[in-house]
mmCIF file of C-alpha atoms in Angstrom:
data_model
loop_
_atom_site.group_PDB
_atom_site.id
_atom_site.type_symbol
_atom_site.label_atom_id
_atom_site.label_comp_id
_atom_site.label_asym_id
_atom_site.label_seq_id
_atom_site.Cartn_x
_atom_site.Cartn_y
_atom_site.Cartn_z
ATOM 1 C CA MET A 1 -28.070 -29.989 8.701
ATOM 2 C CA GLU A 2 -31.166 -27.778 7.479
ATOM 3 C CA VAL A 3 -30.888 -24.203 6.562
ATOM 4 C CA ILE A 4 -33.801 -22.000 6.510
ATOM 5 C CA LEU A 5 -33.462 -19.032 4.020
ATOM 6 C CA ALA A 6 -34.310 -15.883 5.190
ATOM 7 C CA LYS A 7 -33.339 -14.101 2.088
ATOM 8 C CA GLY A 8 -35.575 -15.937 -0.390
ATOM 9 C CA ASN A 9 -34.448 -17.085 -3.573
ATOM 10 C CA ILE A 10 -33.345 -15.963 -7.144
ATOM 11 C CA THR A 11 -34.213 -18.939 -9.235
ATOM 12 C CA GLU A 12 -37.008 -17.060 -10.992
ATOM 13 C CA ARG A 13 -34.493 -14.622 -12.174
ATOM 14 C CA VAL A 14 -31.983 -16.564 -13.775
ATOM 15 C CA THR A 15 -32.556 -15.604 -17.555
ATOM 16 C CA LYS A 16 -32.086 -18.126 -20.207
ATOM 17 C CA GLU A 17 -31.335 -15.384 -23.043
ATOM 18 C CA ARG A 18 -28.631 -13.845 -21.297
ATOM 19 C CA LEU A 19 -27.104 -17.040 -20.480
ATOM 20 C CA GLN A 20 -27.148 -18.227 -24.182
ATOM 21 C CA ASP A 21 -26.045 -14.966 -25.550
ATOM 22 C CA ASP A 22 -23.182 -15.187 -23.006
ATOM 23 C CA LEU A 23 -22.213 -18.757 -24.081
ATOM 24 C CA ASN A 24 -22.826 -18.190 -27.681
ATOM 25 C CA ARG A 25 -20.264 -15.027 -27.443
ATOM 26 C CA LEU A 26 -17.557 -16.745 -25.642
ATOM 27 C CA GLU A 27 -17.338 -19.956 -28.134
ATOM 28 C CA GLU A 28 -16.448 -17.012 -30.746
ATOM 29 C CA PHE A 29 -12.823 -16.677 -29.002
ATOM 30 C CA THR A 30 -11.615 -19.835 -30.623
ATOM 31 C CA ASP A 31 -8.883 -20.880 -33.303
ATOM 32 C CA PRO A 32 -11.265 -21.263 -36.141
ATOM 33 C CA SER A 33 -9.330 -23.840 -37.817
ATOM 34 C CA LEU A 34 -9.347 -26.285 -34.639
ATOM 35 C CA PRO A 35 -12.579 -25.231 -32.687
ATOM 36 C CA TYR A 36 -12.879 -25.027 -29.897
ATOM 37 C CA THR A 37 -9.209 -23.898 -28.922
ATOM 38 C CA ARG A 38 -8.759 -21.339 -26.339
ATOM 39 C CA ARG A 39 -5.432 -22.366 -24.529
ATOM 40 C CA ALA A 40 -4.475 -20.126 -21.531
ATOM 41 C CA PHE A 41 -2.101 -17.383 -22.854
ATOM 42 C CA SER A 42 -3.214 -17.820 -26.406
ATOM 43 C CA SER A 43 -4.519 -14.494 -28.572
ATOM 44 C CA HIS A 44 -7.874 -15.997 -28.231
ATOM 45 C CA TYR A 45 -7.907 -16.347 -24.749
ATOM 46 C CA TYR A 46 -6.621 -12.814 -24.219
ATOM 47 C CA ASP A 47 -9.565 -11.841 -26.374
ATOM 48 C CA ALA A 48 -12.141 -13.767 -24.559
ATOM 49 C CA ARG A 49 -10.725 -12.139 -21.058
ATOM 50 C CA LYS A 50 -11.138 -8.701 -22.437
ATOM 51 C CA TRP A 51 -14.819 -9.301 -22.984
ATOM 52 C CA LEU A 52 -15.277 -11.202 -19.804
ATOM 53 C CA TYR A 53 -13.858 -8.547 -17.957
ATOM 54 C CA GLN A 54 -16.525 -6.263 -19.501
ATOM 55 C CA GLN A 55 -19.274 -8.365 -18.629
ATOM 56 C CA PHE A 56 -18.045 -8.538 -15.087
ATOM 57 C CA GLN A 57 -17.956 -4.928 -15.039
ATOM 58 C CA GLU A 58 -21.478 -4.353 -16.802
ATOM 59 C CA ALA A 59 -22.823 -6.744 -13.948
ATOM 60 C CA GLY A 60 -21.604 -3.981 -11.263
ATOM 61 C CA LEU A 61 -18.708 -6.171 -9.988
ATOM 62 C CA LYS A 62 -15.696 -4.529 -8.680
ATOM 63 C CA THR A 63 -13.574 -6.227 -11.224
ATOM 64 C CA SER A 64 -9.568 -6.826 -11.259
ATOM 65 C CA VAL A 65 -7.087 -8.954 -12.405
ATOM 66 C CA ASP A 66 -4.868 -10.328 -9.342
ATOM 67 C CA PRO A 67 -1.222 -10.887 -9.535
ATOM 68 C CA ALA A 68 -1.509 -14.454 -10.834
ATOM 69 C CA GLY A 69 -3.792 -13.679 -13.595
ATOM 70 C CA ASN A 70 -7.172 -14.447 -11.908
ATOM 71 C CA LEU A 71 -10.064 -12.337 -13.065
ATOM 72 C CA ILE A 72 -11.953 -11.565 -9.998
ATOM 73 C CA GLY A 73 -15.150 -9.683 -9.597
ATOM 74 C CA ARG A 74 -16.500 -8.723 -6.372
ATOM 75 C CA LEU A 75 -19.941 -7.743 -4.516
ATOM 76 C CA GLY A 76 -19.913 -6.119 -1.379
ATOM 77 C CA PRO A 77 -17.103 -4.788 0.984
ATOM 78 C CA SER A 78 -13.527 -4.753 -0.728
ATOM 79 C CA ILE A 79 -12.206 -6.353 2.488
ATOM 80 C CA GLY A 80 -12.844 -9.151 4.679
ATOM 81 C CA PRO A 81 -13.092 -13.243 4.364
ATOM 82 C CA SER A 82 -15.369 -14.118 1.120
ATOM 83 C CA LEU A 83 -17.644 -16.502 -0.280
ATOM 84 C CA CYS A 84 -16.579 -17.809 -3.882
ATOM 85 C CA ILE A 85 -17.974 -19.169 -7.007
ATOM 86 C CA GLY A 86 -16.372 -19.833 -10.480
ATOM 87 C CA SER A 87 -14.476 -21.970 -12.715
ATOM 88 C CA HIS A 88 -12.313 -21.169 -16.180
ATOM 89 C CA ILE A 89 -12.778 -20.523 -19.353
ATOM 90 C CA ASP A 90 -9.341 -21.931 -20.747
ATOM 91 C CA THR A 91 -9.765 -25.104 -22.812
ATOM 92 C CA VAL A 92 -7.832 -27.736 -24.115
ATOM 93 C CA GLU A 93 -6.742 -27.983 -27.880
ATOM 94 C CA ALA A 94 -9.612 -29.063 -29.920
ATOM 95 C CA GLY A 95 -11.803 -28.958 -26.537
ATOM 96 C CA GLY A 96 -15.177 -27.761 -25.937
ATOM 97 C CA ARG A 97 -17.641 -24.937 -25.442
ATOM 98 C CA PHE A 98 -18.955 -25.714 -21.945
ATOM 99 C CA ASP A 99 -16.135 -27.422 -19.756
ATOM 100 C CA GLY A 100 -15.372 -24.609 -17.141
ATOM 101 C CA ILE A 101 -17.244 -22.188 -18.970
ATOM 102 C CA VAL A 102 -20.394 -23.053 -17.810
ATOM 103 C CA GLY A 103 -19.009 -22.673 -14.027
ATOM 104 C CA VAL A 104 -17.955 -18.852 -15.018
ATOM 105 C CA LEU A 105 -20.799 -17.832 -16.722
ATOM 106 C CA ALA A 106 -23.440 -19.497 -14.361
ATOM 107 C CA ALA A 107 -21.656 -17.392 -11.426
ATOM 108 C CA LEU A 108 -21.720 -14.132 -13.123
ATOM 109 C CA GLU A 109 -25.552 -15.019 -13.677
ATOM 110 C CA VAL A 110 -25.965 -15.489 -10.067
ATOM 111 C CA ALA A 111 -24.467 -12.218 -9.118
ATOM 112 C CA ARG A 112 -26.465 -10.606 -11.573
ATOM 113 C CA CYS A 113 -29.630 -12.392 -10.148
ATOM 114 C CA LEU A 114 -28.424 -11.303 -6.419
ATOM 115 C CA GLN A 115 -28.641 -7.550 -7.807
ATOM 116 C CA ASP A 116 -31.717 -7.893 -9.859
ATOM 117 C CA ALA A 117 -33.105 -9.226 -6.534
ATOM 118 C CA GLY A 118 -31.745 -6.735 -4.004
ATOM 119 C CA ILE A 119 -30.369 -9.480 -2.087
ATOM 120 C CA GLU A 120 -27.220 -8.418 0.170
ATOM 121 C CA LEU A 121 -25.258 -11.442 1.510
ATOM 122 C CA SER A 122 -23.630 -11.483 4.801
ATOM 123 C CA TYR A 123 -20.517 -11.835 3.360
ATOM 124 C CA PRO A 124 -18.581 -10.465 0.305
ATOM 125 C CA LEU A 125 -19.016 -12.506 -3.032
ATOM 126 C CA GLU A 126 -15.989 -13.389 -5.476
ATOM 127 C CA ILE A 127 -16.822 -14.655 -8.996
ATOM 128 C CA ILE A 128 -13.529 -15.917 -10.482
ATOM 129 C CA ASP A 129 -12.296 -17.144 -13.527
ATOM 130 C CA PHE A 130 -9.237 -18.934 -12.621
ATOM 131 C CA VAL A 131 -6.370 -18.686 -15.100
ATOM 132 C CA CYS A 132 -5.062 -21.706 -16.972
ATOM 133 C CA GLU A 133 -6.820 -24.506 -15.520
ATOM 134 C CA GLU A 134 -6.127 -26.774 -18.197
ATOM 135 C CA PRO A 135 -2.350 -28.242 -18.514
ATOM 136 C CA THR A 136 -0.956 -25.534 -20.900
ATOM 137 C CA ILE A 137 1.482 -24.652 -18.395
ATOM 138 C CA VAL A 138 2.731 -28.411 -18.229
ATOM 139 C CA ASN A 139 3.250 -29.246 -14.089
ATOM 140 C CA LEU A 140 1.631 -26.022 -12.873
ATOM 141 C CA SER A 141 -1.419 -26.170 -13.987
ATOM 142 C CA PRO A 142 -4.489 -25.513 -12.885
ATOM 143 C CA LEU A 143 -2.152 -22.645 -12.242
ATOM 144 C CA GLY A 144 -4.306 -19.907 -10.762
ATOM 145 C CA SER A 145 -6.256 -21.919 -8.254
ATOM 146 C CA ARG A 146 -2.566 -23.390 -7.134
ATOM 147 C CA ILE A 147 -1.420 -20.375 -6.790
ATOM 148 C CA MET A 148 -3.990 -19.152 -4.492
ATOM 149 C CA SER A 149 -3.763 -21.958 -2.346
ATOM 150 C CA GLY A 150 0.086 -21.552 -2.140
ATOM 151 C CA ASP A 151 0.855 -25.177 -4.077
ATOM 152 C CA VAL A 152 2.677 -22.965 -6.856
ATOM 153 C CA THR A 153 5.008 -20.314 -5.843
ATOM 154 C CA SER A 154 6.694 -17.174 -7.601
ATOM 155 C CA GLU A 155 10.010 -19.211 -8.002
ATOM 156 C CA MET A 156 8.045 -21.821 -9.972
ATOM 157 C CA VAL A 157 6.227 -19.401 -12.291
ATOM 158 C CA ASN A 158 9.524 -17.491 -12.700
ATOM 159 C CA ILE A 159 11.500 -20.487 -14.308
ATOM 160 C CA ALA A 160 8.409 -21.590 -16.434
ATOM 161 C CA SER A 161 7.333 -20.646 -20.128
ATOM 162 C CA THR A 162 4.240 -20.872 -22.347
ATOM 163 C CA PRO A 163 4.039 -23.376 -25.550
ATOM 164 C CA PHE A 164 3.691 -19.833 -27.168
ATOM 165 C CA GLY A 165 7.219 -18.826 -26.824
ATOM 166 C CA GLU A 166 7.045 -16.157 -23.918
ATOM 167 C CA SER A 167 8.179 -16.558 -20.529
ATOM 168 C CA LEU A 168 4.954 -17.406 -17.978
ATOM 169 C CA PRO A 169 5.972 -14.062 -16.060
ATOM 170 C CA GLY A 170 5.556 -12.377 -19.472
ATOM 171 C CA ALA A 171 2.079 -14.006 -20.202
ATOM 172 C CA ILE A 172 0.695 -13.057 -16.743
ATOM 173 C CA GLU A 173 1.767 -9.547 -17.131
ATOM 174 C CA ARG A 174 0.016 -9.236 -20.524
ATOM 175 C CA LEU A 175 -3.000 -10.466 -18.892
ATOM 176 C CA GLY A 176 -2.900 -7.966 -16.328
ATOM 177 C CA GLY A 177 -1.258 -9.548 -13.298
ATOM 178 C CA ASN A 178 1.738 -8.598 -11.920
ATOM 179 C CA PRO A 179 4.258 -11.428 -11.622
ATOM 180 C CA ALA A 180 6.685 -9.599 -9.244
ATOM 181 C CA LYS A 181 3.447 -9.841 -6.378
ATOM 182 C CA ILE A 182 2.333 -13.235 -7.061
ATOM 183 C CA SER A 183 3.000 -14.400 -3.386
ATOM 184 C CA GLU A 184 0.040 -11.797 -2.574
ATOM 185 C CA VAL A 185 -1.974 -14.115 -4.410
ATOM 186 C CA LYS A 186 -2.049 -16.731 -1.548
ATOM 187 C CA ARG A 187 -5.007 -16.888 0.547
ATOM 188 C CA ASP A 188 -4.801 -18.441 4.140
ATOM 189 C CA ILE A 189 -7.168 -20.592 5.763
ATOM 190 C CA GLY A 190 -10.286 -18.473 6.694
ATOM 191 C CA ASP A 191 -9.950 -15.762 3.869
ATOM 192 C CA ILE A 192 -12.502 -17.907 1.813
ATOM 193 C CA LEU A 193 -15.379 -18.984 3.713
ATOM 194 C CA GLY A 194 -16.440 -21.352 1.004
ATOM 195 C CA TYR A 195 -16.321 -22.263 -2.561
ATOM 196 C CA LEU A 196 -18.802 -23.450 -5.011
ATOM 197 C CA GLU A 197 -18.267 -24.749 -8.847
ATOM 198 C CA LEU A 198 -20.614 -25.830 -11.261
ATOM 199 C CA HIS A 199 -19.496 -28.057 -13.827
ATOM 200 C CA ILE A 200 -20.334 -30.226 -16.619
ATOM 201 C CA GLU A 201 -19.754 -34.101 -15.326
ATOM 202 C CA GLN A 202 -17.490 -34.898 -18.233
ATOM 203 C CA GLY A 203 -18.819 -38.500 -17.891
ATOM 204 C CA PRO A 204 -21.975 -40.637 -18.467
ATOM 205 C CA VAL A 205 -23.430 -41.226 -15.259
ATOM 206 C CA LEU A 206 -26.167 -38.172 -15.004
ATOM 207 C CA GLU A 207 -27.278 -38.895 -18.274
ATOM 208 C CA LYS A 208 -27.885 -42.578 -17.995
ATOM 209 C CA ALA A 209 -29.631 -42.363 -14.677
ATOM 210 C CA GLY A 210 -31.783 -39.466 -16.193
ATOM 211 C CA LEU A 211 -30.994 -37.271 -13.506
ATOM 212 C CA GLY A 212 -30.423 -33.374 -13.433
ATOM 213 C CA LEU A 213 -27.979 -32.349 -11.054
ATOM 214 C CA GLY A 214 -25.074 -34.737 -9.389
ATOM 215 C CA VAL A 215 -23.558 -33.712 -5.775
ATOM 216 C CA VAL A 216 -19.869 -34.381 -5.795
ATOM 217 C CA THR A 217 -18.423 -36.480 -2.986
ATOM 218 C CA VAL A 218 -14.912 -36.745 -3.814
ATOM 219 C CA VAL A 219 -12.563 -35.473 -6.449
ATOM 220 C CA ALA A 220 -10.227 -38.103 -8.043
ATOM 221 C CA ALA A 221 -6.322 -37.359 -8.255
ATOM 222 C CA PRO A 222 -4.200 -37.618 -11.004
ATOM 223 C CA CYS A 223 -0.776 -38.787 -10.925
ATOM 224 C CA ARG A 224 1.182 -38.272 -13.933
ATOM 225 C CA ALA A 225 4.572 -39.376 -15.325
ATOM 226 C CA ALA A 226 7.215 -38.942 -17.789
ATOM 227 C CA VAL A 227 8.380 -41.887 -19.361
ATOM 228 C CA SER A 228 11.495 -42.653 -21.862
ATOM 229 C CA LEU A 229 12.295 -45.627 -23.675
ATOM 230 C CA VAL A 230 15.745 -45.528 -25.424
ATOM 231 C CA GLY A 231 16.716 -48.558 -27.913
ATOM 232 C CA ILE A 232 18.832 -48.271 -31.158
ATOM 233 C CA ALA A 233 17.565 -46.820 -34.256
ATOM 234 C CA ASP A 234 18.454 -49.259 -37.071
ATOM 235 C CA HIS A 235 17.675 -49.844 -40.593
ATOM 236 C CA ALA A 236 13.942 -51.099 -40.594
ATOM 237 C CA GLY A 237 14.633 -53.853 -43.510
ATOM 238 C CA ALA A 238 18.291 -55.178 -42.597
ATOM 239 C CA THR A 239 17.804 -55.553 -38.812
ATOM 240 C CA ALA A 240 16.594 -59.046 -38.135
ATOM 241 C CA MET A 241 13.520 -59.204 -35.569
ATOM 242 C CA SER A 242 15.594 -61.158 -32.941
ATOM 243 C CA ASP A 243 18.244 -57.867 -33.368
ATOM 244 C CA ARG A 244 16.062 -54.998 -32.635
ATOM 245 C CA ARG A 245 16.018 -52.939 -29.858
ATOM 246 C CA ASP A 246 12.934 -51.082 -30.625
ATOM 247 C CA ALA A 247 11.746 -48.181 -28.161
ATOM 248 C CA LEU A 248 8.430 -47.790 -30.013
ATOM 249 C CA ALA A 249 7.603 -51.812 -29.329
ATOM 250 C CA GLY A 250 8.554 -51.153 -25.639
ATOM 251 C CA ALA A 251 6.145 -48.170 -25.447
ATOM 252 C CA ALA A 252 3.468 -50.023 -27.040
ATOM 253 C CA GLU A 253 3.658 -52.813 -24.199
ATOM 254 C CA LEU A 254 3.825 -50.345 -21.755
ATOM 255 C CA THR A 255 0.315 -48.691 -23.000
ATOM 256 C CA LEU A 256 -1.291 -51.961 -22.927
ATOM 257 C CA ALA A 257 -0.223 -52.586 -19.760
ATOM 258 C CA VAL A 258 -1.035 -49.511 -18.057
ATOM 259 C CA GLU A 259 -4.819 -50.294 -19.351
ATOM 260 C CA LYS A 260 -4.502 -53.690 -17.885
ATOM 261 C CA ILE A 261 -3.261 -52.507 -14.778
ATOM 262 C CA VAL A 262 -6.112 -50.028 -14.108
ATOM 263 C CA SER A 263 -8.622 -52.569 -15.304
ATOM 264 C CA SER A 264 -7.205 -55.250 -12.919
ATOM 265 C CA PRO A 265 -9.673 -56.598 -10.044
ATOM 266 C CA ASP A 266 -6.847 -55.572 -7.568
ATOM 267 C CA ILE A 267 -8.085 -52.106 -8.098
ATOM 268 C CA VAL A 268 -10.962 -50.145 -7.494
ATOM 269 C CA GLN A 269 -13.324 -49.953 -10.340
ATOM 270 C CA GLU A 270 -13.408 -46.094 -10.727
ATOM 271 C CA SER A 271 -9.299 -46.172 -11.351
ATOM 272 C CA VAL A 272 -8.526 -44.994 -14.874
ATOM 273 C CA GLY A 273 -5.225 -44.742 -16.614
ATOM 274 C CA THR A 274 -4.287 -43.006 -19.948
ATOM 275 C CA VAL A 275 -1.157 -42.653 -22.457
ATOM 276 C CA GLY A 276 -1.946 -39.434 -23.981
ATOM 277 C CA SER A 277 1.585 -38.129 -25.482
ATOM 278 C CA LEU A 278 4.428 -40.015 -27.486
ATOM 279 C CA LYS A 279 7.108 -38.664 -29.273
ATOM 280 C CA VAL A 280 8.978 -41.017 -31.481
ATOM 281 C CA SER A 281 12.488 -40.630 -32.498
ATOM 282 C CA PRO A 282 13.676 -40.405 -35.314
ATOM 283 C CA ASN A 283 9.948 -41.079 -36.519
ATOM 284 C CA MET A 284 10.983 -42.282 -39.904
ATOM 285 C CA VAL A 285 8.932 -44.864 -41.951
ATOM 286 C CA ASN A 286 11.950 -47.079 -42.850
ATOM 287 C CA ILE A 287 13.886 -46.501 -39.347
ATOM 288 C CA ILE A 288 13.374 -48.907 -36.313
ATOM 289 C CA PRO A 289 12.583 -46.301 -33.243
ATOM 290 C CA GLY A 290 15.323 -45.412 -31.132
ATOM 291 C CA ARG A 291 13.585 -43.337 -28.432
ATOM 292 C CA VAL A 292 10.181 -42.491 -27.057
ATOM 293 C CA ASP A 293 9.146 -40.139 -24.570
ATOM 294 C CA MET A 294 5.638 -40.756 -23.419
ATOM 295 C CA THR A 295 3.291 -39.562 -20.501
ATOM 296 C CA VAL A 296 1.433 -41.940 -18.327
ATOM 297 C CA GLU A 297 -1.631 -40.924 -16.249
ATOM 298 C CA VAL A 298 -3.552 -42.805 -13.543
ATOM 299 C CA ARG A 299 -6.294 -41.282 -11.440
ATOM 300 C CA SER A 300 -8.358 -42.821 -8.934
ATOM 301 C CA THR A 301 -10.583 -41.616 -5.951
ATOM 302 C CA VAL A 302 -8.945 -44.155 -3.441
ATOM 303 C CA PRO A 303 -5.362 -43.277 -2.356
ATOM 304 C CA GLU A 304 -4.224 -46.734 -2.159
ATOM 305 C CA ALA A 305 -5.409 -47.704 -5.683
ATOM 306 C CA LEU A 306 -3.141 -44.908 -6.823
ATOM 307 C CA GLU A 307 -0.013 -46.133 -4.928
ATOM 308 C CA TRP A 308 -0.562 -49.593 -6.102
ATOM 309 C CA ALA A 309 -0.749 -48.572 -9.928
ATOM 310 C CA ARG A 310 2.290 -46.418 -9.766
ATOM 311 C CA GLU A 311 4.427 -49.422 -8.153
ATOM 312 C CA GLU A 312 2.476 -51.643 -10.776
ATOM 313 C CA ILE A 313 3.523 -49.357 -13.835
ATOM 314 C CA GLU A 314 7.196 -48.925 -12.488
ATOM 315 C CA THR A 315 7.373 -52.689 -12.478
ATOM 316 C CA THR A 316 6.297 -53.488 -15.606
ATOM 317 C CA LEU A 317 8.218 -51.018 -17.260
ATOM 318 C CA ASN A 318 11.658 -52.125 -15.627
ATOM 319 C CA ASN A 319 10.830 -55.944 -16.785
ATOM 320 C CA LEU A 320 10.012 -54.944 -20.178
ATOM 321 C CA ALA A 321 13.150 -52.498 -20.679
ATOM 322 C CA ALA A 322 15.169 -55.516 -19.350
ATOM 323 C CA ARG A 323 13.646 -58.070 -21.707
ATOM 324 C CA ARG A 324 13.737 -55.903 -24.763
ATOM 325 C CA GLY A 325 17.167 -54.231 -24.337
ATOM 326 C CA LEU A 326 15.943 -50.765 -23.480
ATOM 327 C CA GLU A 327 17.216 -48.149 -21.222
ATOM 328 C CA ALA A 328 13.999 -46.853 -19.184
ATOM 329 C CA LYS A 329 13.195 -43.659 -16.971
ATOM 330 C CA ILE A 330 10.363 -42.800 -15.157
ATOM 331 C CA GLU A 331 9.705 -39.750 -13.258
ATOM 332 C CA TRP A 332 6.306 -39.082 -11.534
ATOM 333 C CA LEU A 333 5.767 -35.387 -12.013
ATOM 334 C CA GLN A 334 2.433 -35.211 -10.373
ATOM 335 C CA ILE A 335 1.376 -37.080 -7.220
ATOM 336 C CA GLU A 336 -2.192 -35.966 -6.147
ATOM 337 C CA GLU A 337 -4.312 -37.474 -3.328
ATOM 338 C CA PRO A 338 -8.158 -37.704 -3.931
ATOM 339 C CA VAL A 339 -9.954 -34.433 -2.305
ATOM 340 C CA PRO A 340 -13.180 -35.841 -0.319
ATOM 341 C CA VAL A 341 -15.938 -33.030 -0.486
ATOM 342 C CA PRO A 342 -17.174 -31.536 3.203
ATOM 343 C CA LEU A 343 -20.540 -33.328 4.011
ATOM 344 C CA ASP A 344 -21.838 -29.829 5.111
ATOM 345 C CA MET A 345 -21.248 -28.616 1.739
ATOM 346 C CA GLN A 346 -22.851 -31.694 0.087
ATOM 347 C CA ASN A 347 -25.567 -31.200 2.200
ATOM 348 C CA ILE A 348 -26.126 -27.529 1.060
ATOM 349 C CA ILE A 349 -26.111 -28.531 -2.516
ATOM 350 C CA ALA A 350 -28.813 -31.132 -1.936
ATOM 351 C CA GLN A 351 -30.764 -28.754 -0.245
ATOM 352 C CA ALA A 352 -30.529 -26.140 -3.125
ATOM 353 C CA ALA A 353 -31.242 -29.068 -5.390
ATOM 354 C CA ASN A 354 -34.650 -29.650 -3.496
ATOM 355 C CA ASP A 355 -35.198 -25.962 -3.583
ATOM 356 C CA VAL A 356 -35.274 -26.099 -7.215
ATOM 357 C CA GLY A 357 -36.989 -29.450 -7.551
ATOM 358 C CA VAL A 358 -34.337 -31.286 -9.769
ATOM 359 C CA PRO A 359 -34.013 -34.823 -9.264
ATOM 360 C CA LYS A 360 -30.240 -35.579 -7.951
ATOM 361 C CA MET A 361 -27.646 -38.141 -6.861
ATOM 362 C CA SER A 362 -24.408 -38.145 -5.248
ATOM 363 C CA LEU A 363 -21.578 -39.043 -7.359
ATOM 364 C CA ALA A 364 -17.735 -38.917 -7.794
ATOM 365 C CA SER A 365 -15.906 -36.516 -9.871
ATOM 366 C CA ARG A 366 -13.250 -38.440 -11.934
ATOM 367 C CA ALA A 367 -11.741 -35.555 -13.531
ATOM 368 C CA SER A 368 -10.058 -32.972 -11.238
ATOM 369 C CA HIS A 369 -10.903 -29.092 -11.155
ATOM 370 C CA ASP A 370 -9.942 -25.945 -9.186
ATOM 371 C CA ALA A 371 -12.304 -26.785 -6.573
ATOM 372 C CA ALA A 372 -9.635 -29.785 -5.713
ATOM 373 C CA LYS A 373 -6.743 -27.272 -5.638
ATOM 374 C CA LEU A 374 -8.653 -24.806 -3.078
ATOM 375 C CA ALA A 375 -9.627 -27.809 -0.804
ATOM 376 C CA PRO A 376 -6.402 -27.428 1.468
ATOM 377 C CA ILE A 377 -7.378 -23.779 2.355
ATOM 378 C CA ALA A 378 -11.466 -23.568 2.286
ATOM 379 C CA PRO A 379 -14.419 -25.780 2.140
ATOM 380 C CA VAL A 380 -15.350 -26.550 -1.459
ATOM 381 C CA GLY A 381 -18.557 -27.837 -2.938
ATOM 382 C CA MET A 382 -19.084 -29.117 -6.617
ATOM 383 C CA LEU A 383 -22.255 -29.485 -8.409
ATOM 384 C CA PHE A 384 -22.548 -31.123 -11.716
ATOM 385 C CA ILE A 385 -25.227 -31.251 -14.887
ATOM 386 C CA PRO A 386 -25.426 -33.787 -17.402
ATOM 387 C CA CYS A 387 -23.209 -33.256 -20.742
ATOM 388 C CA MET A 388 -24.463 -35.305 -23.949
ATOM 389 C CA ASP A 389 -22.759 -39.095 -24.028
ATOM 390 C CA GLY A 390 -20.489 -37.784 -21.178
ATOM 391 C CA ARG A 391 -18.236 -36.287 -23.871
ATOM 392 C CA SER A 392 -15.516 -33.594 -22.874
ATOM 393 C CA HIS A 393 -12.319 -32.576 -24.016
ATOM 394 C CA CYS A 394 -13.547 -32.687 -27.812
ATOM 395 C CA PRO A 395 -15.476 -30.390 -30.037
ATOM 396 C CA GLU A 396 -18.322 -32.604 -29.458
ATOM 397 C CA GLU A 397 -18.661 -31.490 -25.778
ATOM 398 C CA TRP A 398 -22.433 -30.309 -25.210
ATOM 399 C CA ALA A 399 -24.611 -29.506 -22.253
ATOM 400 C CA ASP A 400 -28.296 -28.677 -22.824
ATOM 401 C CA ILE A 401 -28.988 -25.267 -22.096
ATOM 402 C CA ASN A 402 -32.068 -26.208 -19.904
ATOM 403 C CA ASP A 403 -29.572 -28.059 -17.640
ATOM 404 C CA ILE A 404 -27.551 -25.009 -17.729
ATOM 405 C CA ILE A 405 -30.101 -22.917 -16.438
ATOM 406 C CA THR A 406 -30.904 -25.621 -13.809
ATOM 407 C CA GLY A 407 -27.625 -25.838 -12.484
ATOM 408 C CA THR A 408 -27.213 -21.958 -12.287
ATOM 409 C CA LYS A 409 -30.324 -21.892 -10.423
ATOM 410 C CA VAL A 410 -29.200 -24.734 -7.922
ATOM 411 C CA LEU A 411 -25.753 -22.862 -7.826
ATOM 412 C CA GLY A 412 -27.121 -19.894 -6.405
ATOM 413 C CA GLN A 413 -29.976 -21.321 -4.126
ATOM 414 C CA ALA A 414 -26.547 -22.990 -2.610
ATOM 415 C CA LEU A 415 -24.819 -19.924 -2.493
ATOM 416 C CA LEU A 416 -27.862 -18.740 -0.207
ATOM 417 C CA ARG A 417 -27.790 -21.633 1.802
ATOM 418 C CA LEU A 418 -23.961 -21.423 2.458
ATOM 419 C CA ASP A 419 -24.316 -17.464 3.409
ATOM 420 C CA GLU A 420 -27.298 -18.327 5.884
ATOM 421 C CA TYR A 421 -25.360 -21.300 7.208
ATOM 422 C CA LEU A 422 -22.217 -19.477 7.866
ATOM 423 C CA SER A 423 -24.031 -16.762 9.282
ATOM 424 C CA THR A 424 -25.630 -18.761 11.919
ATOM 425 C CA LYS A 425 -22.225 -20.537 12.404
ATOM 426 C CA LEU A 426 -19.815 -18.278 12.514
#
C-alpha cells in the first residue's frame, strides 16, 4: 500500500527549540525529593496538567477535559469521527522525563506545525493526554484509554481510590472531569479512525542496531497476580530450621522460580517475568516472617506463552507451599492478550520514515501502552525512538533531542499519510 501525499509535508516546520523548551518545562513538575515523580492525581500532576492545558490553548486547539479526566485538544470540526495522536504525561515513582511525555509533546508539536503550514486534514484531529496510564490506580490503569474503549466502567471508578487518600471520582473531578458522565467517554468502533502514538522504546534494540526509528508490530500483554504466603511468625533464634514455616523463604523461592519459568526453553524468548512488590510481616529483624504479600507479573507477545507461564507459576506455588507448610493463594488480577498492530498502520509509519529519511526496523513492544487499550475500537499504530541503554521507569531514562525531533517528524508524516489513505479508502 503506497499513499501519495497531496498535502505536502511538515517536517521542516518541527522546531527543536520549541520541543526542548516544552520538555524542560514539563520536567519541572516533579517531587523534588524523588525525581522524576509525577504520579497521576498528585499535586505535581495537577500543576503539569494546568500548564499543558494552556499550551494546547495557545496552539489554537479547542481544549477540554473529558468526563474521565483525559485532556483533549481538537483541530477541525467539533463533531464527527477523528484521527488521534497522543500518549500520557504521568510517571511512575522515581520515573523518567520521556516515557509518554515525548508522545504528548510531539503530538502537540505536530498540531502546531499543521497550523503553521496551513494544512487542513480531511478529518478532525484530537491530541490526547490520557489520564493515569501508569499503575497509580491498581487494576484500573491505564485508566483514560480503558475508559475510552469501554474496558473500565463508571461502577469500577466509583469504588476506587487514589494512593493520596482521595476517592477516584473526587480526584477526576478535581482534574476537570465529570465522574457522573464517565459512560459518555466510551467511543464506538468508527469514532476514532486511527490512533498513532510516538514513544521511547524502553528497551535497547534500536540503540544496539544503530537505528533511529522502530515500527511496532505487536504490543506484549501483561498478566499480573497478587500472591499471599502465610506461615508462622516465630522467634528467629529459638526456632530450629526444621521447625520453621518461613513465608519469606517461600516468596524467595517463588521469585527465583518466576525467573526460571520465563527463561525456560519451553517459552518464547521475548517473555519476561517480574516480582516487583513484596510486603513482609511482621518485618522485624528477629522474627521469622509469618506472611508475605507479593505481586507476580509475566509478559509476552505470544498468548500461548502467557498461558503456559501462568500454569507453571501456579503449580510451583502450590508445590512449594505444601513442602514448606505454608498457606498460599494466588489471584490473577489482570490477564491480557497481545495486541497485533494492523499491517496498514505499520506500512503508513514505514512510509513516513522513508519520507523523513530515517533508518528503521520492525520490532515488538514489550511494554504496554494506551495504544493497546484503544485497539479494540480503532486501528492503532506505534513508532519508537531509541532511549539510552534501553533504560526506562528510572531517573536515568534519556532520549536524545535529535531522536525526538526525528520521531516527531515521522509522526507528522504518518498522520498526513493516514489522513490521505482514509480519504481515498472511506
